[in-house]
mmCIF file of C-alpha atoms in Angstrom:
data_model
loop_
_atom_site.group_PDB
_atom_site.id
_atom_site.type_symbol
_atom_site.label_atom_id
_atom_site.label_comp_id
_atom_site.label_asym_id
_atom_site.label_seq_id
_atom_site.Cartn_x
_atom_site.Cartn_y
_atom_site.Cartn_z
ATOM 1 C CA MET A 84 -31.353 18.065 31.274
ATOM 2 C CA PRO A 85 -34.388 18.248 28.978
ATOM 3 C CA ALA A 86 -36.919 15.430 29.075
ATOM 4 C CA PRO A 87 -38.143 13.678 25.923
ATOM 5 C CA LYS A 88 -41.498 14.697 24.484
ATOM 6 C CA HIS A 89 -43.033 11.230 24.893
ATOM 7 C CA ASP A 90 -42.965 8.462 27.487
ATOM 8 C CA SER A 91 -42.394 5.669 24.954
ATOM 9 C CA TYR A 92 -40.473 5.190 21.682
ATOM 10 C CA ASP A 93 -40.230 2.389 19.157
ATOM 11 C CA VAL A 94 -36.438 2.799 18.977
ATOM 12 C CA ILE A 95 -34.132 4.476 21.496
ATOM 13 C CA ILE A 96 -30.562 5.051 20.294
ATOM 14 C CA VAL A 97 -27.982 5.515 23.044
ATOM 15 C CA GLY A 98 -25.378 7.812 21.524
ATOM 16 C CA GLY A 99 -25.810 10.506 18.901
ATOM 17 C CA GLY A 100 -22.415 10.267 17.206
ATOM 18 C CA ILE A 101 -21.894 9.080 13.656
ATOM 19 C CA MET A 102 -23.322 5.575 14.211
ATOM 20 C CA GLY A 103 -26.392 6.750 16.084
ATOM 21 C CA ALA A 104 -27.008 9.485 13.517
ATOM 22 C CA SER A 105 -26.638 7.049 10.617
ATOM 23 C CA THR A 106 -29.045 4.538 12.134
ATOM 24 C CA ALA A 107 -31.629 7.215 12.904
ATOM 25 C CA TRP A 108 -31.455 8.620 9.378
ATOM 26 C CA PHE A 109 -31.698 5.241 7.667
ATOM 27 C CA LEU A 110 -34.742 4.427 9.790
ATOM 28 C CA THR A 111 -36.438 7.606 8.568
ATOM 29 C CA ASP A 112 -35.450 6.792 4.995
ATOM 30 C CA ASN A 113 -37.060 3.328 5.123
ATOM 31 C CA PRO A 114 -40.676 3.451 3.870
ATOM 32 C CA ASP A 115 -41.446 0.314 5.909
ATOM 33 C CA PHE A 116 -40.516 1.963 9.213
ATOM 34 C CA ASP A 117 -43.055 4.332 10.733
ATOM 35 C CA GLY A 118 -41.989 4.262 14.391
ATOM 36 C CA ARG A 119 -40.964 6.934 16.834
ATOM 37 C CA VAL A 120 -37.177 7.374 17.343
ATOM 38 C CA LEU A 121 -35.324 8.964 20.255
ATOM 39 C CA VAL A 122 -31.572 9.643 20.183
ATOM 40 C CA VAL A 123 -30.009 10.284 23.591
ATOM 41 C CA GLU A 124 -26.619 12.020 23.487
ATOM 42 C CA ARG A 125 -24.777 12.908 26.685
ATOM 43 C CA ASP A 126 -22.651 15.649 25.038
ATOM 44 C CA PRO A 127 -24.496 17.517 22.274
ATOM 45 C CA THR A 128 -21.385 19.639 21.622
ATOM 46 C CA TYR A 129 -19.553 16.449 20.542
ATOM 47 C CA GLN A 130 -16.404 18.094 21.892
ATOM 48 C CA PHE A 131 -14.844 14.786 22.910
ATOM 49 C CA ALA A 132 -16.651 12.427 20.551
ATOM 50 C CA SER A 133 -14.673 10.049 18.341
ATOM 51 C CA THR A 134 -16.771 11.365 15.445
ATOM 52 C CA THR A 135 -15.281 14.843 15.720
ATOM 53 C CA HIS A 136 -11.694 13.681 16.318
ATOM 54 C CA THR A 137 -11.511 11.572 13.173
ATOM 55 C CA ASN A 138 -9.110 11.884 10.237
ATOM 56 C CA SER A 139 -12.182 11.542 7.977
ATOM 57 C CA CYS A 140 -10.640 9.153 5.492
ATOM 58 C CA MET A 141 -11.838 5.939 3.890
ATOM 59 C CA ARG A 142 -10.085 2.988 2.340
ATOM 60 C CA GLN A 143 -10.774 -0.409 0.854
ATOM 61 C CA GLN A 144 -7.480 -1.972 1.921
ATOM 62 C CA PHE A 145 -8.768 -4.378 4.550
ATOM 63 C CA SER A 146 -8.051 -8.041 5.173
ATOM 64 C CA GLU A 147 -11.754 -8.962 5.515
ATOM 65 C CA GLU A 148 -13.946 -8.815 2.404
ATOM 66 C CA LEU A 149 -16.949 -7.562 4.344
ATOM 67 C CA ASN A 150 -14.976 -4.525 5.491
ATOM 68 C CA VAL A 151 -13.998 -3.815 1.874
ATOM 69 C CA ARG A 152 -17.636 -3.908 0.778
ATOM 70 C CA ILE A 153 -18.705 -1.740 3.708
ATOM 71 C CA SER A 154 -16.299 0.981 2.574
ATOM 72 C CA GLN A 155 -17.352 0.605 -1.050
ATOM 73 C CA PHE A 156 -20.902 1.470 -0.046
ATOM 74 C CA ALA A 157 -19.581 4.429 1.935
ATOM 75 C CA ALA A 158 -17.803 5.713 -1.165
ATOM 76 C CA ASP A 159 -20.961 5.429 -3.245
ATOM 77 C CA PHE A 160 -23.015 7.103 -0.526
ATOM 78 C CA VAL A 161 -20.635 10.039 -0.172
ATOM 79 C CA LYS A 162 -20.304 10.624 -3.911
ATOM 80 C CA ASN A 163 -24.089 10.516 -4.326
ATOM 81 C CA LEU A 164 -25.079 12.097 -1.021
ATOM 82 C CA ARG A 165 -27.687 14.478 -2.434
ATOM 83 C CA SER A 166 -29.338 11.681 -4.390
ATOM 84 C CA TYR A 167 -29.428 9.415 -1.332
ATOM 85 C CA MET A 168 -30.957 12.267 0.651
ATOM 86 C CA GLY A 169 -33.913 12.588 -1.705
ATOM 87 C CA GLY A 170 -32.461 15.147 -4.072
ATOM 88 C CA ASP A 171 -32.581 17.843 -1.386
ATOM 89 C CA GLU A 172 -30.833 20.789 -3.049
ATOM 90 C CA ARG A 173 -29.610 22.050 0.321
ATOM 91 C CA VAL A 174 -27.402 18.956 0.628
ATOM 92 C CA PRO A 175 -23.871 19.557 -0.713
ATOM 93 C CA GLU A 176 -22.372 17.596 -3.568
ATOM 94 C CA LEU A 177 -19.424 15.749 -2.042
ATOM 95 C CA SER A 178 -16.475 13.868 -3.466
ATOM 96 C CA ILE A 179 -13.573 11.789 -2.227
ATOM 97 C CA ARG A 180 -10.095 13.194 -2.543
ATOM 98 C CA SER A 181 -8.622 9.930 -3.732
ATOM 99 C CA PHE A 182 -4.938 10.237 -2.942
ATOM 100 C CA GLY A 183 -5.025 6.618 -1.736
ATOM 101 C CA TYR A 184 -3.535 4.823 1.217
ATOM 102 C CA MET A 185 0.103 3.729 0.866
ATOM 103 C CA TYR A 186 1.031 0.779 3.061
ATOM 104 C CA LEU A 187 4.794 0.344 3.302
ATOM 105 C CA ALA A 188 6.234 -3.053 4.241
ATOM 106 C CA ASP A 189 9.814 -3.311 5.454
ATOM 107 C CA THR A 190 9.918 -7.094 5.973
ATOM 108 C CA GLU A 191 9.018 -10.125 3.895
ATOM 109 C CA ASP A 192 6.439 -11.123 6.503
ATOM 110 C CA PHE A 193 4.679 -7.773 6.187
ATOM 111 C CA ALA A 194 4.937 -7.975 2.394
ATOM 112 C CA LYS A 195 3.196 -11.351 2.512
ATOM 113 C CA VAL A 196 0.354 -9.755 4.469
ATOM 114 C CA LEU A 197 -0.032 -7.144 1.723
ATOM 115 C CA ARG A 198 -0.026 -9.876 -0.937
ATOM 116 C CA ASP A 199 -2.641 -11.872 0.958
ATOM 117 C CA ASN A 200 -4.798 -8.816 1.542
ATOM 118 C CA ILE A 201 -4.790 -7.743 -2.086
ATOM 119 C CA LYS A 202 -6.380 -11.050 -3.088
ATOM 120 C CA VAL A 203 -9.275 -10.321 -0.753
ATOM 121 C CA GLN A 204 -9.533 -6.745 -2.007
ATOM 122 C CA HIS A 205 -9.460 -7.727 -5.684
ATOM 123 C CA ALA A 206 -12.149 -10.354 -5.076
ATOM 124 C CA ALA A 207 -14.360 -7.527 -3.839
ATOM 125 C CA GLY A 208 -13.540 -5.343 -6.848
ATOM 126 C CA ALA A 209 -11.033 -2.967 -5.233
ATOM 127 C CA ALA A 210 -8.351 -1.387 -7.419
ATOM 128 C CA THR A 211 -5.426 -2.021 -5.079
ATOM 129 C CA GLU A 212 -1.999 -2.436 -6.652
ATOM 130 C CA LEU A 213 1.323 -3.609 -5.282
ATOM 131 C CA MET A 214 4.412 -1.515 -5.872
ATOM 132 C CA THR A 215 8.076 -2.422 -5.609
ATOM 133 C CA ALA A 216 10.367 0.014 -3.856
ATOM 134 C CA ASP A 217 11.697 1.194 -7.223
ATOM 135 C CA LYS A 218 8.196 1.842 -8.532
ATOM 136 C CA ILE A 219 7.253 3.707 -5.356
ATOM 137 C CA LYS A 220 10.344 5.906 -5.731
ATOM 138 C CA ALA A 221 9.595 6.575 -9.414
ATOM 139 C CA THR A 222 5.977 7.519 -8.686
ATOM 140 C CA TYR A 223 6.556 9.347 -5.405
ATOM 141 C CA PRO A 224 10.177 10.585 -5.447
ATOM 142 C CA PHE A 225 9.879 12.234 -2.030
ATOM 143 C CA TYR A 226 9.870 8.903 -0.162
ATOM 144 C CA ASN A 227 12.968 7.289 1.293
ATOM 145 C CA VAL A 228 12.414 3.625 0.394
ATOM 146 C CA ASP A 229 15.858 2.207 1.244
ATOM 147 C CA ASP A 230 14.329 -0.210 3.758
ATOM 148 C CA ILE A 231 11.075 -0.940 1.892
ATOM 149 C CA VAL A 232 10.309 -4.392 0.471
ATOM 150 C CA LEU A 233 6.846 -3.707 -0.962
ATOM 151 C CA GLY A 234 4.059 -1.139 -1.003
ATOM 152 C CA SER A 235 0.322 -1.308 -1.525
ATOM 153 C CA ILE A 236 -1.944 1.508 -2.739
ATOM 154 C CA ASN A 237 -5.458 2.031 -4.083
ATOM 155 C CA ARG A 238 -6.222 5.395 -5.680
ATOM 156 C CA VAL A 239 -9.887 4.710 -6.421
ATOM 157 C CA ASP A 240 -12.343 5.876 -3.741
ATOM 158 C CA GLU A 241 -9.631 5.887 -1.116
ATOM 159 C CA GLY A 242 -8.688 9.086 0.641
ATOM 160 C CA TYR A 243 -10.238 12.103 2.369
ATOM 161 C CA TRP A 244 -13.947 12.965 2.504
ATOM 162 C CA ASP A 245 -16.070 15.442 4.425
ATOM 163 C CA GLY A 246 -17.427 13.255 7.206
ATOM 164 C CA GLY A 247 -18.627 16.293 9.124
ATOM 165 C CA ALA A 248 -21.004 17.289 6.331
ATOM 166 C CA VAL A 249 -22.559 13.808 6.196
ATOM 167 C CA PHE A 250 -22.906 13.756 9.982
ATOM 168 C CA ASP A 251 -24.546 17.181 10.033
ATOM 169 C CA TRP A 252 -27.030 16.341 7.282
ATOM 170 C CA TRP A 253 -27.983 13.003 8.778
ATOM 171 C CA ARG A 254 -28.923 14.787 12.002
ATOM 172 C CA ARG A 255 -30.603 17.716 10.293
ATOM 173 C CA GLN A 256 -32.754 15.671 7.952
ATOM 174 C CA SER A 257 -33.600 13.135 10.673
ATOM 175 C CA ARG A 258 -34.908 15.892 12.899
ATOM 176 C CA GLU A 259 -36.971 17.277 10.057
ATOM 177 C CA ARG A 260 -38.464 13.823 9.600
ATOM 178 C CA GLY A 261 -39.399 13.527 13.253
ATOM 179 C CA VAL A 262 -36.413 11.961 15.024
ATOM 180 C CA GLU A 263 -36.019 13.470 18.488
ATOM 181 C CA TYR A 264 -32.504 14.241 19.769
ATOM 182 C CA ILE A 265 -32.118 15.135 23.436
ATOM 183 C CA PRO A 266 -29.033 16.096 25.480
ATOM 184 C CA ASN A 267 -29.376 13.589 28.292
ATOM 185 C CA GLU A 268 -27.903 10.306 29.430
ATOM 186 C CA VAL A 269 -29.218 6.764 29.787
ATOM 187 C CA ILE A 270 -28.077 5.572 33.210
ATOM 188 C CA ALA A 271 -29.979 2.278 33.577
ATOM 189 C CA MET A 272 -32.281 -0.156 31.798
ATOM 190 C CA ASN A 273 -35.228 -2.174 33.044
ATOM 191 C CA ARG A 274 -35.802 -5.650 31.636
ATOM 192 C CA ASN A 275 -38.853 -7.875 31.696
ATOM 193 C CA ALA A 276 -39.180 -10.627 34.297
ATOM 194 C CA ALA A 277 -37.564 -13.194 31.995
ATOM 195 C CA GLY A 278 -34.654 -10.863 31.244
ATOM 196 C CA THR A 279 -35.195 -11.269 27.513
ATOM 197 C CA ARG A 280 -36.157 -7.691 26.620
ATOM 198 C CA VAL A 281 -35.397 -4.153 27.661
ATOM 199 C CA GLU A 282 -38.725 -2.594 28.583
ATOM 200 C CA SER A 283 -37.577 0.903 29.511
ATOM 201 C CA VAL A 284 -34.596 3.131 30.129
ATOM 202 C CA ILE A 285 -33.931 5.510 32.983
ATOM 203 C CA LEU A 286 -32.539 8.903 32.077
ATOM 204 C CA LYS A 287 -30.147 10.946 34.181
ATOM 205 C CA SER A 288 -32.908 13.531 34.508
ATOM 206 C CA GLY A 289 -35.072 10.882 36.184
ATOM 207 C CA GLU A 290 -37.609 9.938 33.526
ATOM 208 C CA VAL A 291 -38.421 6.293 32.798
ATOM 209 C CA ILE A 292 -38.999 5.900 29.054
ATOM 210 C CA ALA A 293 -40.482 2.767 27.493
ATOM 211 C CA CYS A 294 -38.840 1.351 24.368
ATOM 212 C CA GLY A 295 -39.581 -1.203 21.707
ATOM 213 C CA GLN A 296 -35.951 -1.649 20.656
ATOM 214 C CA ILE A 297 -32.710 -0.115 21.854
ATOM 215 C CA VAL A 298 -29.407 0.508 20.049
ATOM 216 C CA ASN A 299 -26.055 0.788 21.807
ATOM 217 C CA ALA A 300 -24.195 3.400 19.749
ATOM 218 C CA SER A 301 -22.098 4.650 22.656
ATOM 219 C CA GLY A 302 -18.680 4.756 20.997
ATOM 220 C CA PRO A 303 -15.787 4.243 23.435
ATOM 221 C CA ARG A 304 -18.308 4.029 26.307
ATOM 222 C CA ALA A 305 -20.069 1.027 24.739
ATOM 223 C CA VAL A 306 -19.352 -1.337 27.607
ATOM 224 C CA GLU A 307 -20.972 1.068 30.071
ATOM 225 C CA THR A 308 -24.192 0.781 28.079
ATOM 226 C CA SER A 309 -23.987 -3.001 27.629
ATOM 227 C CA ARG A 310 -23.445 -3.453 31.366
ATOM 228 C CA MET A 311 -26.937 -2.056 31.867
ATOM 229 C CA ILE A 312 -28.201 -5.432 30.611
ATOM 230 C CA GLY A 313 -25.437 -7.367 32.385
ATOM 231 C CA VAL A 314 -23.266 -7.907 29.307
ATOM 232 C CA GLU A 315 -19.531 -7.292 28.956
ATOM 233 C CA ILE A 316 -18.203 -6.385 25.511
ATOM 234 C CA PRO A 317 -14.484 -6.112 24.649
ATOM 235 C CA VAL A 318 -14.566 -2.425 23.691
ATOM 236 C CA GLU A 319 -12.404 0.161 25.406
ATOM 237 C CA PRO A 320 -11.133 3.695 24.750
ATOM 238 C CA ARG A 321 -7.642 3.800 23.261
ATOM 239 C CA LYS A 322 -5.928 7.151 22.836
ATOM 240 C CA ARG A 323 -4.878 8.267 19.350
ATOM 241 C CA TYR A 324 -2.918 11.444 18.678
ATOM 242 C CA SER A 325 -3.118 13.780 15.675
ATOM 243 C CA TRP A 326 -0.955 16.662 14.501
ATOM 244 C CA VAL A 327 -1.460 19.115 11.638
ATOM 245 C CA PHE A 328 1.802 20.641 10.430
ATOM 246 C CA SER A 329 3.163 22.830 7.663
ATOM 247 C CA ALA A 330 6.328 22.018 5.741
ATOM 248 C CA GLU A 331 9.036 24.534 4.879
ATOM 249 C CA LYS A 332 9.350 22.704 1.553
ATOM 250 C CA PRO A 333 5.906 21.315 0.669
ATOM 251 C CA LEU A 334 5.712 18.289 -1.591
ATOM 252 C CA ASP A 335 4.967 18.990 -5.256
ATOM 253 C CA GLN A 336 2.288 16.278 -5.488
ATOM 254 C CA ASP A 337 -0.407 14.815 -3.272
ATOM 255 C CA LEU A 338 0.809 12.704 -0.386
ATOM 256 C CA PRO A 339 -1.070 9.417 -0.024
ATOM 257 C CA LEU A 340 -2.153 8.506 3.463
ATOM 258 C CA THR A 341 1.127 6.796 4.217
ATOM 259 C CA ILE A 342 1.265 4.042 6.816
ATOM 260 C CA ASP A 343 4.893 3.736 7.815
ATOM 261 C CA PRO A 344 6.028 0.316 9.110
ATOM 262 C CA SER A 345 6.485 2.016 12.490
ATOM 263 C CA GLY A 346 2.719 2.617 12.663
ATOM 264 C CA VAL A 347 2.995 6.379 12.204
ATOM 265 C CA HIS A 348 0.729 7.641 9.445
ATOM 266 C CA VAL A 349 0.625 10.923 7.544
ATOM 267 C CA ARG A 350 -1.498 12.322 4.738
ATOM 268 C CA GLU A 351 -2.098 15.307 2.508
ATOM 269 C CA ASN A 352 -4.134 18.060 4.161
ATOM 270 C CA GLY A 353 -3.984 20.733 1.467
ATOM 271 C CA GLY A 354 -2.386 24.156 1.205
ATOM 272 C CA GLY A 355 1.075 22.928 2.112
ATOM 273 C CA THR A 356 -0.156 21.305 5.322
ATOM 274 C CA TYR A 357 -0.237 17.657 6.350
ATOM 275 C CA GLN A 358 -1.831 15.574 9.062
ATOM 276 C CA ALA A 359 0.026 12.895 11.013
ATOM 277 C CA GLY A 360 -1.194 10.411 13.570
ATOM 278 C CA GLY A 361 0.109 7.777 15.894
ATOM 279 C CA HIS A 362 0.099 6.323 19.369
ATOM 280 C CA SER A 363 2.622 5.183 21.935
ATOM 281 C CA ASP A 364 4.019 1.653 21.951
ATOM 282 C CA ILE A 365 2.377 1.141 25.321
ATOM 283 C CA ASP A 366 -1.298 1.390 24.376
ATOM 284 C CA PRO A 367 -3.531 0.853 27.409
ATOM 285 C CA ALA A 368 -7.196 1.612 27.838
ATOM 286 C CA VAL A 369 -7.588 5.169 29.118
ATOM 287 C CA ALA A 370 -10.179 7.050 31.128
ATOM 288 C CA TYR A 371 -13.132 8.302 29.121
ATOM 289 C CA ASP A 372 -12.174 11.907 29.882
ATOM 290 C CA ASP A 373 -8.424 11.536 29.244
ATOM 291 C CA PHE A 374 -7.543 13.643 26.213
ATOM 292 C CA ALA A 375 -4.182 14.944 27.420
ATOM 293 C CA MET A 376 -1.451 15.200 24.809
ATOM 294 C CA ASP A 377 1.844 13.336 25.127
ATOM 295 C CA HIS A 378 4.211 15.929 23.699
ATOM 296 C CA SER A 379 7.224 13.647 23.974
ATOM 297 C CA LEU A 380 5.606 11.284 21.456
ATOM 298 C CA TRP A 381 5.915 13.884 18.714
ATOM 299 C CA GLU A 382 9.466 14.902 19.540
ATOM 300 C CA ASN A 383 10.886 11.453 20.179
ATOM 301 C CA HIS A 384 8.981 9.263 17.757
ATOM 302 C CA VAL A 385 6.559 10.770 15.233
ATOM 303 C CA TRP A 386 8.652 13.631 13.863
ATOM 304 C CA PRO A 387 11.817 11.501 13.531
ATOM 305 C CA VAL A 388 9.847 8.832 11.660
ATOM 306 C CA LEU A 389 8.345 11.430 9.299
ATOM 307 C CA ALA A 390 11.717 13.031 8.597
ATOM 308 C CA ALA A 391 13.334 9.666 7.918
ATOM 309 C CA ARG A 392 10.572 8.531 5.552
ATOM 310 C CA ILE A 393 10.079 11.897 3.793
ATOM 311 C CA PRO A 394 13.275 13.970 4.074
ATOM 312 C CA GLN A 395 11.407 17.147 3.091
ATOM 313 C CA PHE A 396 9.624 16.834 6.442
ATOM 314 C CA GLU A 397 12.844 17.547 8.325
ATOM 315 C CA ALA A 398 11.763 21.199 8.585
ATOM 316 C CA ILE A 399 8.113 21.308 9.679
ATOM 317 C CA LYS A 400 6.015 23.283 12.158
ATOM 318 C CA VAL A 401 3.081 21.912 14.153
ATOM 319 C CA GLN A 402 -0.019 24.068 13.718
ATOM 320 C CA SER A 403 -2.501 22.125 15.829
ATOM 321 C CA GLU A 404 -2.707 18.892 17.777
ATOM 322 C CA TRP A 405 -5.271 16.835 19.634
ATOM 323 C CA ALA A 406 -5.985 13.462 21.181
ATOM 324 C CA GLY A 407 -9.071 11.377 20.486
ATOM 325 C CA HIS A 408 -10.300 7.912 21.355
ATOM 326 C CA TYR A 409 -10.735 4.786 19.265
ATOM 327 C CA ALA A 410 -13.645 2.606 20.345
ATOM 328 C CA TYR A 411 -11.236 -0.314 20.234
ATOM 329 C CA ASN A 412 -12.472 -3.886 19.984
ATOM 330 C CA VAL A 413 -9.657 -5.775 21.678
ATOM 331 C CA PHE A 414 -11.171 -9.118 20.620
ATOM 332 C CA ASP A 415 -10.662 -8.915 16.851
ATOM 333 C CA HIS A 416 -10.704 -5.199 15.829
ATOM 334 C CA ASN A 417 -14.024 -5.624 14.018
ATOM 335 C CA ALA A 418 -17.457 -4.175 14.581
ATOM 336 C CA ILE A 419 -19.905 -5.728 17.021
ATOM 337 C CA ALA A 420 -23.367 -5.466 15.503
ATOM 338 C CA GLY A 421 -26.849 -6.928 15.579
ATOM 339 C CA PRO A 422 -29.144 -8.053 18.377
ATOM 340 C CA HIS A 423 -28.055 -9.732 21.569
ATOM 341 C CA PRO A 424 -29.057 -13.421 21.291
ATOM 342 C CA GLU A 425 -30.798 -13.420 24.683
ATOM 343 C CA VAL A 426 -31.849 -9.802 25.280
ATOM 344 C CA THR A 427 -33.355 -9.769 21.835
ATOM 345 C CA ASN A 428 -34.358 -6.111 21.477
ATOM 346 C CA PHE A 429 -30.889 -4.812 22.494
ATOM 347 C CA PHE A 430 -28.749 -4.045 19.439
ATOM 348 C CA PHE A 431 -24.991 -3.531 19.303
ATOM 349 C CA LEU A 432 -23.281 -0.967 17.096
ATOM 350 C CA ASN A 433 -19.855 -0.874 18.658
ATOM 351 C CA GLY A 434 -16.125 -1.511 18.509
ATOM 352 C CA PHE A 435 -15.170 0.031 15.179
ATOM 353 C CA SER A 436 -11.508 0.401 16.131
ATOM 354 C CA GLY A 437 -10.898 3.568 14.131
ATOM 355 C CA HIS A 438 -13.012 2.623 11.098
ATOM 356 C CA GLY A 439 -16.302 4.042 12.329
ATOM 357 C CA LEU A 440 -16.707 7.091 10.117
ATOM 358 C CA GLN A 441 -16.161 5.208 6.872
ATOM 359 C CA GLN A 442 -18.269 2.293 8.044
ATOM 360 C CA SER A 443 -21.176 4.389 9.284
ATOM 361 C CA PRO A 444 -23.294 4.405 6.095
ATOM 362 C CA ALA A 445 -23.344 0.620 5.730
ATOM 363 C CA MET A 446 -23.603 -0.090 9.453
ATOM 364 C CA GLY A 447 -26.414 2.411 9.994
ATOM 365 C CA ARG A 448 -28.275 1.056 6.976
ATOM 366 C CA GLY A 449 -27.839 -2.543 8.147
ATOM 367 C CA THR A 450 -28.910 -1.757 11.709
ATOM 368 C CA ALA A 451 -32.006 0.050 10.420
ATOM 369 C CA GLU A 452 -32.848 -2.996 8.294
ATOM 370 C CA MET A 453 -32.468 -5.325 11.250
ATOM 371 C CA LEU A 454 -34.629 -3.064 13.422
ATOM 372 C CA THR A 455 -37.324 -2.897 10.730
ATOM 373 C CA TYR A 456 -37.337 -6.403 9.249
ATOM 374 C CA GLY A 457 -35.418 -8.567 11.704
ATOM 375 C CA ALA A 458 -33.009 -9.347 8.842
ATOM 376 C CA TYR A 459 -30.534 -7.639 6.538
ATOM 377 C CA ARG A 460 -31.697 -6.604 3.087
ATOM 378 C CA SER A 461 -28.371 -5.307 1.737
ATOM 379 C CA LEU A 462 -24.986 -6.364 3.115
ATOM 380 C CA ASP A 463 -25.123 -9.383 5.409
ATOM 381 C CA LEU A 464 -23.557 -8.169 8.648
ATOM 382 C CA ARG A 465 -24.152 -11.396 10.593
ATOM 383 C CA PRO A 466 -20.411 -12.201 10.761
ATOM 384 C CA PHE A 467 -20.141 -9.187 13.095
ATOM 385 C CA HIS A 468 -22.832 -10.355 15.486
ATOM 386 C CA PHE A 469 -22.167 -10.798 19.191
ATOM 387 C CA GLU A 470 -22.329 -14.610 18.998
ATOM 388 C CA ARG A 471 -18.741 -14.758 17.735
ATOM 389 C CA ILE A 472 -17.592 -13.236 21.010
ATOM 390 C CA MET A 473 -19.709 -15.626 23.064
ATOM 391 C CA THR A 474 -18.190 -18.601 21.208
ATOM 392 C CA ASN A 475 -14.649 -17.146 21.108
ATOM 393 C CA SER A 476 -14.599 -17.154 17.294
ATOM 394 C CA PRO A 477 -12.722 -13.992 16.283
ATOM 395 C CA ILE A 478 -12.706 -12.593 12.749
ATOM 396 C CA LEU A 479 -9.400 -10.779 12.924
ATOM 397 C CA GLU A 480 -9.046 -7.610 10.865
ATOM 398 C CA ARG A 481 -5.318 -7.258 10.292
ATOM 399 C CA ALA A 482 -5.375 -3.868 8.553
ATOM 400 C CA VAL A 483 -5.827 -1.669 11.609
ATOM 401 C CA ILE A 484 -3.991 1.656 11.814
#
């Protein structure tokens, strides 16, 4: 494993996935930050990273206003990527394929959740609308809505985007600005005598590297990193399955990212193909290296649900499939961010529960602000700080897929 170029850094980021890359880039983009940054990534191929297993979609249909605003910034960032990246003409012009998310409620209780959520979303300026079953059928005739009570959709800045391009350019431009990425692994941390600061990290290759501040951006492995300072966080890897399939009779209009009441979801993929996702009813934490497919899940659950909801999907053929991991916050499904209240130079950036890609611009920006100023200058992310876990004060995000 290669050693870093220096024996001390102002900021060490543990994890080079989407959150680590965002934080590193926003640090370089802040004129008030002039420190040295090291990103340590155990798997530079990102073969098993949550970042590379994502559906790469964004939405504003959340139950917490802060999550709505986080995604609104993501939409602005993606649509103006080149401008945000200094007008660099090498950076692609991106857009959002705004086919929207369609939540389908089959009970009055679920419909009430949609009605409650839309108030939060409208307060934040989202364009969500409620749809009766008849209106859904008139707008999207391919759905079977016999059991549907209510639907919810937002077709403004809600849909697919090229998360891979943003990830690649964050890393590329960060490196050009001096951020050092190394394929290595942090295996331990040394604290000062009082236990209030991390003074250095120990790499798997043996080096001891001093740090000013440290960021835990370790994805599903977040608790392994927090344990290095003696802290447990409620984040664990949960397996999520994806399938790309073609339809014998493709739909004649874009398919919103449809969240069936069963929990199965499916969206437009382009070219007569679609992408579905789901998980088993029994949803335990899994081993970090467990990416085995459960083929019975498709045959016995996902495909039957798709065919029942969209009869044209009775005749479909799977083209590819994979399993990835959510960095699942079992406490309240929301991010854990900000500094630890006692180990004050240790920063959390964890537990995104499947929302990480779309939340990465705002969370990386906020973390960079906190590292630079000791306070947020844009969105106030303090509701996501670790103190809520210490005091058992959850902020439950109900709109988790």
